[in-house]
Amino acid sequence: MLGGAGMATGVAISTLIAASLSGSEAVGGIAQTCAVLGAGVLAVPMARLAARRGRRPALLLGYGTGMVGAALAAVAVALGSWPLLLAALVLFGGGSTANLAARYAATDLAEPTRRARALSAVVWCTTIGAVAGPNLADPASQLATALGVPAGVGPFLLGVVAFGLAALGIAVGLRPDPLVLARTMEAEPAASTSGSGGQVERGGVWRMLSGSARLGMVGIMVCHTTMVGLMSMTPVHMGHGGASLRIVGVVISLHIAGMYAASPLFGWLADRLGRVWVLALGAALTVASAGIAGMAPAHDAPQLAVGLVLLGLGWSAGLVAGSALLTESVPLARRPAVQGLSDLVMNVGGAVGGLAAGVLVTAASYAVLGLVVGFVALPLLVVCVAHAARRAE
């Protein structure tokens, strides 16, 4: 919850502040990309640290890096330096890395039949932070102004506090360390984990993955990439139709609610029906959302809202089911490395998806973007159904 609030507050204003400081909308768009890339880059060292020391030090690294990034971003805004702001946002992305890694910490000691539900509970808690964060940006800005500093400093200082409290909660409350305790319970030699993190850098993890683990990782990446691509260009499409910022905000808020609010339902379904079937459901929802949103005129906010809600639900189903499938398909000793690689691929995919979506809409149209998103998600649906059918035989 705290990490989600810290990230949402910063992301809500980083694009606007970067554009304002630089005088360029392109730089504003790069701001969010910097945070996404930072989250991806930090996934590897966090995975190595978790493999060697456990979840608690890894999560502390993520939230600590996010806290440093938020502090540097506040300094950048105070100095009026957009290059420093972009650099700070790379570190700020560490908070997102920790938020993603936290869902895996919930699976370490969960019963296999309840693993997806445990994971989805952590994802659901992000809803509170994601909704509260942007709403706290304005009061934080007003407080900064009252203190005699630029208004844009306030939300980033709020991020410092949120990430700091998240780190404190992990340091005090995450005891015993769930990953360390799980290894002790399974009596796996500690030496078997010493090289796990290094395999991420050598590319050895992917070659060692089973078909199910690869499907889980690819499913997460596809659902995330398509979600970022279609979501990021929807406000632009609505702007062409003359939609007000209030209407755009309502549509995006409904999309975010779809991303997080239903995650416990998908966790329950994944435990009852199987991970692959729910991953297939996520792909199907993504295909449906691409068709509905892609065919919507720029002025048709209700149809776009339906499409974006389905897009959020598809992301949620894909993330919960894919993460659970990936986790249970690899030995405990290699899980941190594989999970870190998955988060790296996920974040890089999101950055590429956002950039590619902008190019598609500029060169063609939002409708073409919807068509491409649907065709990217459709193979995942087919593969998931075929994989689930083979396992049922």
GROMACS .gro file of C-alpha atoms in nm:
model
  393
    1MET     CA    1   0.000   0.000   0.000
    2LEU     CA    2   0.274   0.246   0.096
    3GLY     CA    3   0.492   0.160  -0.201
    4GLY     CA    4   0.195   0.190  -0.435
    5ALA     CA    5   0.112   0.533  -0.295
    6GLY     CA    6   0.471   0.650  -0.337
    7MET     CA    7   0.489   0.535  -0.698
    8ALA     CA    8   0.144   0.662  -0.796
    9THR     CA    9   0.211   1.006  -0.650
   10GLY     CA   10   0.535   1.048  -0.843
   11VAL     CA   11   0.412   0.899  -1.169
   12ALA     CA   12   0.101   1.119  -1.159
   13ILE     CA   13   0.306   1.439  -1.182
   14SER     CA   14   0.645   1.339  -1.327
   15THR     CA   15   0.533   1.367  -1.689
   16LEU     CA   16   0.380   1.711  -1.636
   17ILE     CA   17   0.679   1.843  -1.441
   18ALA     CA   18   0.935   1.711  -1.690
   19ALA     CA   19   0.742   1.870  -1.977
   20SER     CA   20   0.711   2.196  -1.787
   21LEU     CA   21   1.080   2.216  -1.694
   22SER     CA   22   1.201   2.125  -2.044
   23GLY     CA   23   0.932   2.293  -2.251
   24SER     CA   24   0.896   1.970  -2.449
   25GLU     CA   25   0.616   1.714  -2.444
   26ALA     CA   26   0.862   1.455  -2.576
   27VAL     CA   27   1.074   1.493  -2.262
   28GLY     CA   28   0.756   1.458  -2.059
   29GLY     CA   29   0.690   1.123  -2.224
   30ILE     CA   30   1.047   1.010  -2.158
   31ALA     CA   31   0.999   1.075  -1.785
   32GLN     CA   32   0.764   0.780  -1.736
   33THR     CA   33   0.984   0.561  -1.956
   34CYS     CA   34   1.281   0.638  -1.730
   35ALA     CA   35   1.091   0.514  -1.425
   36VAL     CA   36   0.987   0.194  -1.608
   37LEU     CA   37   1.340   0.124  -1.730
   38GLY     CA   38   1.477   0.190  -1.382
   39ALA     CA   39   1.236  -0.065  -1.241
   40GLY     CA   40   1.354  -0.320  -1.497
   41VAL     CA   41   1.724  -0.261  -1.442
   42LEU     CA   42   1.701  -0.294  -1.064
   43ALA     CA   43   1.516  -0.627  -1.094
   44VAL     CA   44   1.845  -0.809  -1.160
   45PRO     CA   45   2.046  -0.693  -0.856
   46MET     CA   46   1.739  -0.738  -0.637
   47ALA     CA   47   1.705  -1.096  -0.762
   48ARG     CA   48   2.072  -1.165  -0.687
   49LEU     CA   49   2.038  -1.021  -0.338
   50ALA     CA   50   1.722  -1.224  -0.268
   51ALA     CA   51   1.897  -1.540  -0.388
   52ARG     CA   52   2.184  -1.484  -0.147
   53ARG     CA   53   2.029  -1.309   0.152
   54GLY     CA   54   1.650  -1.340   0.134
   55ARG     CA   55   1.347  -1.126   0.056
   56ARG     CA   56   1.393  -0.864   0.327
   57PRO     CA   57   1.731  -0.724   0.209
   58ALA     CA   58   1.611  -0.728  -0.152
   59LEU     CA   59   1.293  -0.535  -0.076
   60LEU     CA   60   1.489  -0.289   0.138
   61LEU     CA   61   1.720  -0.228  -0.158
   62GLY     CA   62   1.422  -0.156  -0.384
   63TYR     CA   63   1.239   0.079  -0.149
   64GLY     CA   64   1.566   0.245  -0.044
   65THR     CA   65   1.658   0.312  -0.407
   66GLY     CA   66   1.311   0.451  -0.471
   67MET     CA   67   1.347   0.678  -0.167
   68VAL     CA   68   1.682   0.813  -0.293
   69GLY     CA   69   1.530   0.867  -0.638
   70ALA     CA   70   1.235   1.058  -0.493
   71ALA     CA   71   1.470   1.280  -0.290
   72LEU     CA   72   1.684   1.355  -0.597
   73ALA     CA   73   1.369   1.428  -0.799
   74ALA     CA   74   1.262   1.681  -0.536
   75VAL     CA   75   1.606   1.846  -0.562
   76ALA     CA   76   1.581   1.845  -0.943
   77VAL     CA   77   1.245   2.022  -0.933
   78ALA     CA   78   1.376   2.278  -0.684
   79LEU     CA   79   1.674   2.346  -0.914
   80GLY     CA   80   1.464   2.343  -1.230
   81SER     CA   81   1.685   2.075  -1.388
   82TRP     CA   82   1.498   1.831  -1.612
   83PRO     CA   83   1.810   1.617  -1.692
   84LEU     CA   84   1.859   1.557  -1.321
   85LEU     CA   85   1.488   1.478  -1.289
   86LEU     CA   86   1.511   1.210  -1.559
   87ALA     CA   87   1.813   1.054  -1.388
   88ALA     CA   88   1.632   1.063  -1.053
   89LEU     CA   89   1.328   0.890  -1.203
   90VAL     CA   90   1.546   0.593  -1.301
   91LEU     CA   91   1.625   0.544  -0.932
   92PHE     CA   92   1.265   0.626  -0.841
   93GLY     CA   93   1.163   0.317  -1.040
   94GLY     CA   94   1.318   0.105  -0.764
   95GLY     CA   95   0.996   0.149  -0.570
   96SER     CA   96   0.808  -0.021  -0.852
   97THR     CA   97   1.060  -0.306  -0.853
   98ALA     CA   98   1.001  -0.361  -0.483
   99ASN     CA   99   0.624  -0.349  -0.526
  100LEU     CA  100   0.645  -0.620  -0.793
  101ALA     CA  101   0.885  -0.833  -0.589
  102ALA     CA  102   0.657  -0.812  -0.284
  103ARG     CA  103   0.398  -1.031  -0.459
  104TYR     CA  104   0.653  -1.312  -0.481
  105ALA     CA  105   0.737  -1.280  -0.111
  106ALA     CA  106   0.374  -1.374  -0.044
  107THR     CA  107   0.422  -1.708  -0.222
  108ASP     CA  108   0.731  -1.833  -0.037
  109LEU     CA  109   0.542  -1.985   0.257
  110ALA     CA  110   0.197  -2.018   0.097
  111GLU     CA  111   0.033  -2.358   0.055
  112PRO     CA  112   0.052  -2.465  -0.311
  113THR     CA  113  -0.327  -2.472  -0.336
  114ARG     CA  114  -0.350  -2.112  -0.210
  115ARG     CA  115  -0.038  -1.966  -0.372
  116ALA     CA  116  -0.225  -1.760  -0.634
  117ARG     CA  117  -0.461  -1.618  -0.372
  118ALA     CA  118  -0.170  -1.515  -0.148
  119LEU     CA  119  -0.002  -1.343  -0.442
  120SER     CA  120  -0.323  -1.172  -0.552
  121ALA     CA  121  -0.382  -1.031  -0.203
  122VAL     CA  122  -0.059  -0.831  -0.227
  123VAL     CA  123  -0.151  -0.712  -0.578
  124TRP     CA  124  -0.494  -0.608  -0.450
  125CYS     CA  125  -0.341  -0.398  -0.171
  126THR     CA  126  -0.171  -0.188  -0.438
  127THR     CA  127  -0.521  -0.062  -0.527
  128ILE     CA  128  -0.531   0.143  -0.210
  129GLY     CA  129  -0.198   0.310  -0.277
  130ALA     CA  130  -0.265   0.357  -0.649
  131VAL     CA  131  -0.593   0.536  -0.575
  132ALA     CA  132  -0.471   0.735  -0.275
  133GLY     CA  133  -0.139   0.844  -0.428
  134PRO     CA  134  -0.263   1.077  -0.705
  135ASN     CA  135  -0.520   1.227  -0.468
  136LEU     CA  136  -0.240   1.316  -0.225
  137ALA     CA  137  -0.036   1.493  -0.493
  138ASP     CA  138  -0.234   1.817  -0.474
  139PRO     CA  139  -0.224   1.853  -0.092
  140ALA     CA  140   0.149   1.777  -0.102
  141SER     CA  141   0.198   2.046  -0.367
  142GLN     CA  142   0.006   2.299  -0.159
  143LEU     CA  143   0.217   2.215   0.145
  144ALA     CA  144   0.535   2.264  -0.057
  145THR     CA  145   0.413   2.605  -0.174
  146ALA     CA  146   0.333   2.704   0.184
  147LEU     CA  147   0.690   2.610   0.280
  148GLY     CA  148   0.828   2.834   0.009
  149VAL     CA  149   0.951   2.568  -0.237
  150PRO     CA  150   0.816   2.485  -0.585
  151ALA     CA  151   0.486   2.298  -0.580
  152GLY     CA  152   0.634   2.002  -0.774
  153VAL     CA  153   0.870   1.927  -0.484
  154GLY     CA  154   0.582   1.822  -0.256
  155PRO     CA  155   0.469   1.500  -0.429
  156PHE     CA  156   0.826   1.370  -0.447
  157LEU     CA  157   0.885   1.446  -0.080
  158LEU     CA  158   0.567   1.250  -0.013
  159GLY     CA  159   0.727   0.967  -0.212
  160VAL     CA  160   1.033   0.983   0.015
  161VAL     CA  161   0.808   0.941   0.320
  162ALA     CA  162   0.600   0.661   0.163
  163PHE     CA  163   0.902   0.458   0.050
  164GLY     CA  164   1.073   0.519   0.384
  165LEU     CA  165   0.772   0.388   0.576
  166ALA     CA  166   0.748   0.089   0.339
  167ALA     CA  167   1.114   0.008   0.403
  168LEU     CA  168   1.064   0.044   0.778
  169GLY     CA  169   0.766  -0.190   0.766
  170ILE     CA  170   0.969  -0.451   0.577
  171ALA     CA  171   1.268  -0.418   0.811
  172VAL     CA  172   1.057  -0.455   1.125
  173GLY     CA  173   0.769  -0.676   1.015
  174LEU     CA  174   0.902  -0.922   0.756
  175ARG     CA  175   1.050  -1.155   1.015
  176PRO     CA  176   1.136  -1.433   0.979
  177ASP     CA  177   1.240  -1.383   0.620
  178PRO     CA  178   0.992  -1.598   0.419
  179LEU     CA  179   1.239  -1.710   0.151
  180VAL     CA  180   1.508  -1.804   0.404
  181LEU     CA  181   1.254  -1.993   0.615
  182ALA     CA  182   1.116  -2.173   0.309
  183ARG     CA  183   1.466  -2.292   0.219
  184THR     CA  184   1.520  -2.413   0.575
  185MET     CA  185   1.192  -2.604   0.569
  186GLU     CA  186   1.282  -2.773   0.241
  187ALA     CA  187   1.638  -2.836   0.366
  188GLU     CA  188   1.795  -2.721   0.040
  189PRO     CA  189   2.169  -2.655   0.056
  190ALA     CA  190   2.250  -2.287   0.073
  191ALA     CA  191   2.531  -2.339  -0.177
  192SER     CA  192   2.275  -2.421  -0.446
  193THR     CA  193   2.160  -2.059  -0.444
  194SER     CA  194   2.500  -1.898  -0.476
  195GLY     CA  195   2.497  -1.887  -0.853
  196SER     CA  196   2.129  -1.821  -0.907
  197GLY     CA  197   2.157  -1.448  -0.945
  198GLY     CA  198   2.455  -1.472  -1.178
  199GLN     CA  199   2.256  -1.684  -1.420
  200VAL     CA  200   2.036  -1.383  -1.489
  201GLU     CA  201   2.333  -1.199  -1.636
  202ARG     CA  202   2.462  -1.497  -1.835
  203GLY     CA  203   2.122  -1.571  -1.982
  204GLY     CA  204   2.135  -1.923  -1.836
  205VAL     CA  205   1.798  -1.904  -1.664
  206TRP     CA  206   1.584  -1.906  -1.980
  207ARG     CA  207   1.752  -2.220  -2.117
  208MET     CA  208   1.685  -2.404  -1.793
  209LEU     CA  209   1.315  -2.315  -1.769
  210SER     CA  210   1.039  -2.567  -1.826
  211GLY     CA  211   0.765  -2.504  -2.079
  212SER     CA  212   0.523  -2.399  -1.806
  213ALA     CA  213   0.770  -2.150  -1.658
  214ARG     CA  214   0.837  -1.999  -2.001
  215LEU     CA  215   0.464  -1.972  -2.066
  216GLY     CA  216   0.414  -1.791  -1.735
  217MET     CA  217   0.693  -1.544  -1.809
  218VAL     CA  218   0.581  -1.477  -2.165
  219GLY     CA  219   0.221  -1.440  -2.048
  220ILE     CA  220   0.317  -1.175  -1.793
  221MET     CA  221   0.522  -0.987  -2.053
  222VAL     CA  222   0.251  -0.995  -2.322
  223CYS     CA  223  -0.028  -0.883  -2.088
  224HIS     CA  224   0.186  -0.602  -1.947
  225THR     CA  225   0.323  -0.482  -2.281
  226THR     CA  226  -0.018  -0.469  -2.447
  227MET     CA  227  -0.171  -0.300  -2.143
  228VAL     CA  228   0.089  -0.023  -2.135
  229GLY     CA  229   0.069   0.031  -2.510
  230LEU     CA  230  -0.308   0.067  -2.534
  231MET     CA  231  -0.352   0.250  -2.205
  232SER     CA  232  -0.078   0.506  -2.269
  233MET     CA  233  -0.234   0.628  -2.595
  234THR     CA  234  -0.597   0.632  -2.483
  235PRO     CA  235  -0.576   0.982  -2.326
  236VAL     CA  236  -0.421   1.110  -2.649
  237HIS     CA  237  -0.702   0.950  -2.853
  238MET     CA  238  -0.966   1.099  -2.623
  239GLY     CA  239  -0.797   1.439  -2.643
  240HIS     CA  240  -0.845   1.434  -3.020
  241GLY     CA  241  -1.217   1.396  -2.953
  242GLY     CA  242  -1.226   1.696  -2.723
  243ALA     CA  243  -1.259   1.503  -2.396
  244SER     CA  244  -1.193   1.704  -2.082
  245LEU     CA  245  -0.921   1.609  -1.835
  246ARG     CA  246  -1.195   1.507  -1.592
  247ILE     CA  247  -1.343   1.254  -1.835
  248VAL     CA  248  -0.998   1.122  -1.924
  249GLY     CA  249  -0.922   1.088  -1.553
  250VAL     CA  250  -1.242   0.889  -1.492
  251VAL     CA  251  -1.161   0.646  -1.775
  252ILE     CA  252  -0.805   0.591  -1.653
  253SER     CA  253  -0.926   0.551  -1.293
  254LEU     CA  254  -1.169   0.280  -1.403
  255HIS     CA  255  -0.882   0.112  -1.588
  256ILE     CA  256  -0.665   0.115  -1.275
  257ALA     CA  257  -0.954  -0.027  -1.072
  258GLY     CA  258  -0.979  -0.310  -1.324
  259MET     CA  259  -0.605  -0.376  -1.288
  260TYR     CA  260  -0.606  -0.427  -0.913
  261ALA     CA  261  -0.952  -0.458  -0.759
  262ALA     CA  262  -1.039  -0.797  -0.911
  263SER     CA  263  -0.703  -0.962  -0.846
  264PRO     CA  264  -0.834  -1.174  -0.551
  265LEU     CA  265  -1.099  -1.317  -0.783
  266PHE     CA  266  -0.835  -1.416  -1.036
  267GLY     CA  267  -0.622  -1.561  -0.758
  268TRP     CA  268  -0.912  -1.776  -0.643
  269LEU     CA  269  -0.986  -1.886  -1.000
  270ALA     CA  270  -0.621  -1.970  -1.061
  271ASP     CA  271  -0.615  -2.192  -0.751
  272ARG     CA  272  -0.944  -2.361  -0.843
  273LEU     CA  273  -0.934  -2.388  -1.223
  274GLY     CA  274  -0.561  -2.383  -1.287
  275ARG     CA  275  -0.304  -2.116  -1.369
  276VAL     CA  276  -0.301  -2.172  -1.745
  277TRP     CA  277  -0.678  -2.134  -1.787
  278VAL     CA  278  -0.674  -1.801  -1.602
  279LEU     CA  279  -0.375  -1.690  -1.810
  280ALA     CA  280  -0.584  -1.777  -2.116
  281LEU     CA  281  -0.868  -1.570  -1.969
  282GLY     CA  282  -0.627  -1.276  -1.933
  283ALA     CA  283  -0.528  -1.307  -2.300
  284ALA     CA  284  -0.895  -1.331  -2.405
  285LEU     CA  285  -0.985  -1.019  -2.205
  286THR     CA  286  -0.695  -0.835  -2.366
  287VAL     CA  287  -0.809  -0.933  -2.716
  288ALA     CA  288  -1.165  -0.823  -2.633
  289SER     CA  289  -1.045  -0.493  -2.490
  290ALA     CA  290  -0.837  -0.422  -2.799
  291GLY     CA  291  -1.140  -0.472  -3.022
  292ILE     CA  292  -1.377  -0.265  -2.809
  293ALA     CA  293  -1.137   0.024  -2.741
  294GLY     CA  294  -0.979   0.017  -3.086
  295MET     CA  295  -1.315   0.055  -3.259
  296ALA     CA  296  -1.430   0.337  -3.028
  297PRO     CA  297  -1.450   0.689  -3.173
  298ALA     CA  298  -1.240   0.946  -2.989
  299HIS     CA  299  -1.555   1.107  -2.842
  300ASP     CA  300  -1.710   0.780  -2.716
  301ALA     CA  301  -1.587   0.779  -2.356
  302PRO     CA  302  -1.826   0.501  -2.238
  303GLN     CA  303  -1.700   0.252  -2.499
  304LEU     CA  304  -1.340   0.345  -2.427
  305ALA     CA  305  -1.406   0.299  -2.055
  306VAL     CA  306  -1.542  -0.052  -2.114
  307GLY     CA  307  -1.241  -0.136  -2.326
  308LEU     CA  308  -0.995   0.000  -2.070
  309VAL     CA  309  -1.165  -0.184  -1.780
  310LEU     CA  310  -1.136  -0.511  -1.974
  311LEU     CA  311  -0.773  -0.426  -2.047
  312GLY     CA  312  -0.706  -0.382  -1.675
  313LEU     CA  313  -0.882  -0.710  -1.595
  314GLY     CA  314  -0.674  -0.889  -1.859
  315TRP     CA  315  -0.356  -0.750  -1.707
  316SER     CA  316  -0.463  -0.860  -1.360
  317ALA     CA  317  -0.550  -1.214  -1.469
  318GLY     CA  318  -0.226  -1.243  -1.664
  319LEU     CA  319  -0.008  -1.109  -1.383
  320VAL     CA  320  -0.163  -1.321  -1.107
  321ALA     CA  321  -0.186  -1.647  -1.301
  322GLY     CA  322   0.144  -1.600  -1.484
  323SER     CA  323   0.332  -1.519  -1.163
  324ALA     CA  324   0.187  -1.820  -0.982
  325LEU     CA  325   0.263  -2.050  -1.277
  326LEU     CA  326   0.618  -1.921  -1.303
  327THR     CA  327   0.681  -1.956  -0.929
  328GLU     CA  328   0.562  -2.314  -0.898
  329SER     CA  329   0.739  -2.426  -1.218
  330VAL     CA  330   1.094  -2.367  -1.092
  331PRO     CA  331   1.284  -2.507  -0.791
  332LEU     CA  332   1.296  -2.291  -0.481
  333ALA     CA  333   1.672  -2.234  -0.517
  334ARG     CA  334   1.630  -2.069  -0.858
  335ARG     CA  335   1.305  -1.880  -0.796
  336PRO     CA  336   1.452  -1.538  -0.710
  337ALA     CA  337   1.665  -1.536  -1.028
  338VAL     CA  338   1.374  -1.642  -1.248
  339GLN     CA  339   1.134  -1.398  -1.082
  340GLY     CA  340   1.385  -1.117  -1.125
  341LEU     CA  341   1.431  -1.202  -1.491
  342SER     CA  342   1.054  -1.203  -1.534
  343ASP     CA  343   1.020  -0.855  -1.383
  344LEU     CA  344   1.304  -0.730  -1.602
  345VAL     CA  345   1.135  -0.865  -1.915
  346MET     CA  346   0.801  -0.728  -1.799
  347ASN     CA  347   0.930  -0.374  -1.747
  348VAL     CA  348   1.135  -0.366  -2.066
  349GLY     CA  349   0.828  -0.492  -2.252
  350GLY     CA  350   0.622  -0.213  -2.098
  351ALA     CA  351   0.873   0.050  -2.207
  352VAL     CA  352   0.887  -0.090  -2.560
  353GLY     CA  353   0.508  -0.116  -2.570
  354GLY     CA  354   0.465   0.248  -2.476
  355LEU     CA  355   0.716   0.369  -2.733
  356ALA     CA  356   0.579   0.144  -3.009
  357ALA     CA  357   0.224   0.256  -2.936
  358GLY     CA  358   0.322   0.618  -2.980
  359VAL     CA  359   0.483   0.541  -3.315
  360LEU     CA  360   0.180   0.342  -3.434
  361VAL     CA  361  -0.070   0.612  -3.342
  362THR     CA  362   0.146   0.883  -3.498
  363ALA     CA  363   0.205   0.689  -3.819
  364ALA     CA  364  -0.142   0.534  -3.847
  365SER     CA  365  -0.422   0.561  -3.591
  366TYR     CA  366  -0.550   0.446  -3.252
  367ALA     CA  367  -0.765   0.187  -3.433
  368VAL     CA  368  -0.452   0.033  -3.585
  369LEU     CA  369  -0.296   0.021  -3.238
  370GLY     CA  370  -0.601  -0.172  -3.114
  371LEU     CA  371  -0.567  -0.414  -3.404
  372VAL     CA  372  -0.198  -0.474  -3.330
  373VAL     CA  373  -0.263  -0.524  -2.958
  374GLY     CA  374  -0.529  -0.783  -3.038
  375PHE     CA  375  -0.302  -0.973  -3.274
  376VAL     CA  376  -0.018  -0.969  -3.020
  377ALA     CA  377  -0.238  -1.118  -2.745
  378LEU     CA  378  -0.420  -1.370  -2.963
  379PRO     CA  379  -0.128  -1.618  -2.996
  380LEU     CA  380  -0.097  -1.625  -2.617
  381LEU     CA  381  -0.464  -1.725  -2.593
  382VAL     CA  382  -0.417  -2.006  -2.845
  383VAL     CA  383  -0.100  -2.137  -2.679
  384CYS     CA  384  -0.259  -2.130  -2.331
  385VAL     CA  385  -0.566  -2.323  -2.443
  386ALA     CA  386  -0.351  -2.581  -2.622
  387HIS     CA  387  -0.119  -2.613  -2.321
  388ALA     CA  388  -0.410  -2.655  -2.078
  389ALA     CA  389  -0.574  -2.912  -2.305
  390ARG     CA  390  -0.255  -3.119  -2.322
  391ARG     CA  391  -0.219  -3.115  -1.944
  392ALA     CA  392  -0.580  -3.227  -1.904
  393GLU     CA  393  -0.532  -3.536  -2.123
   0.00000   0.00000   0.00000
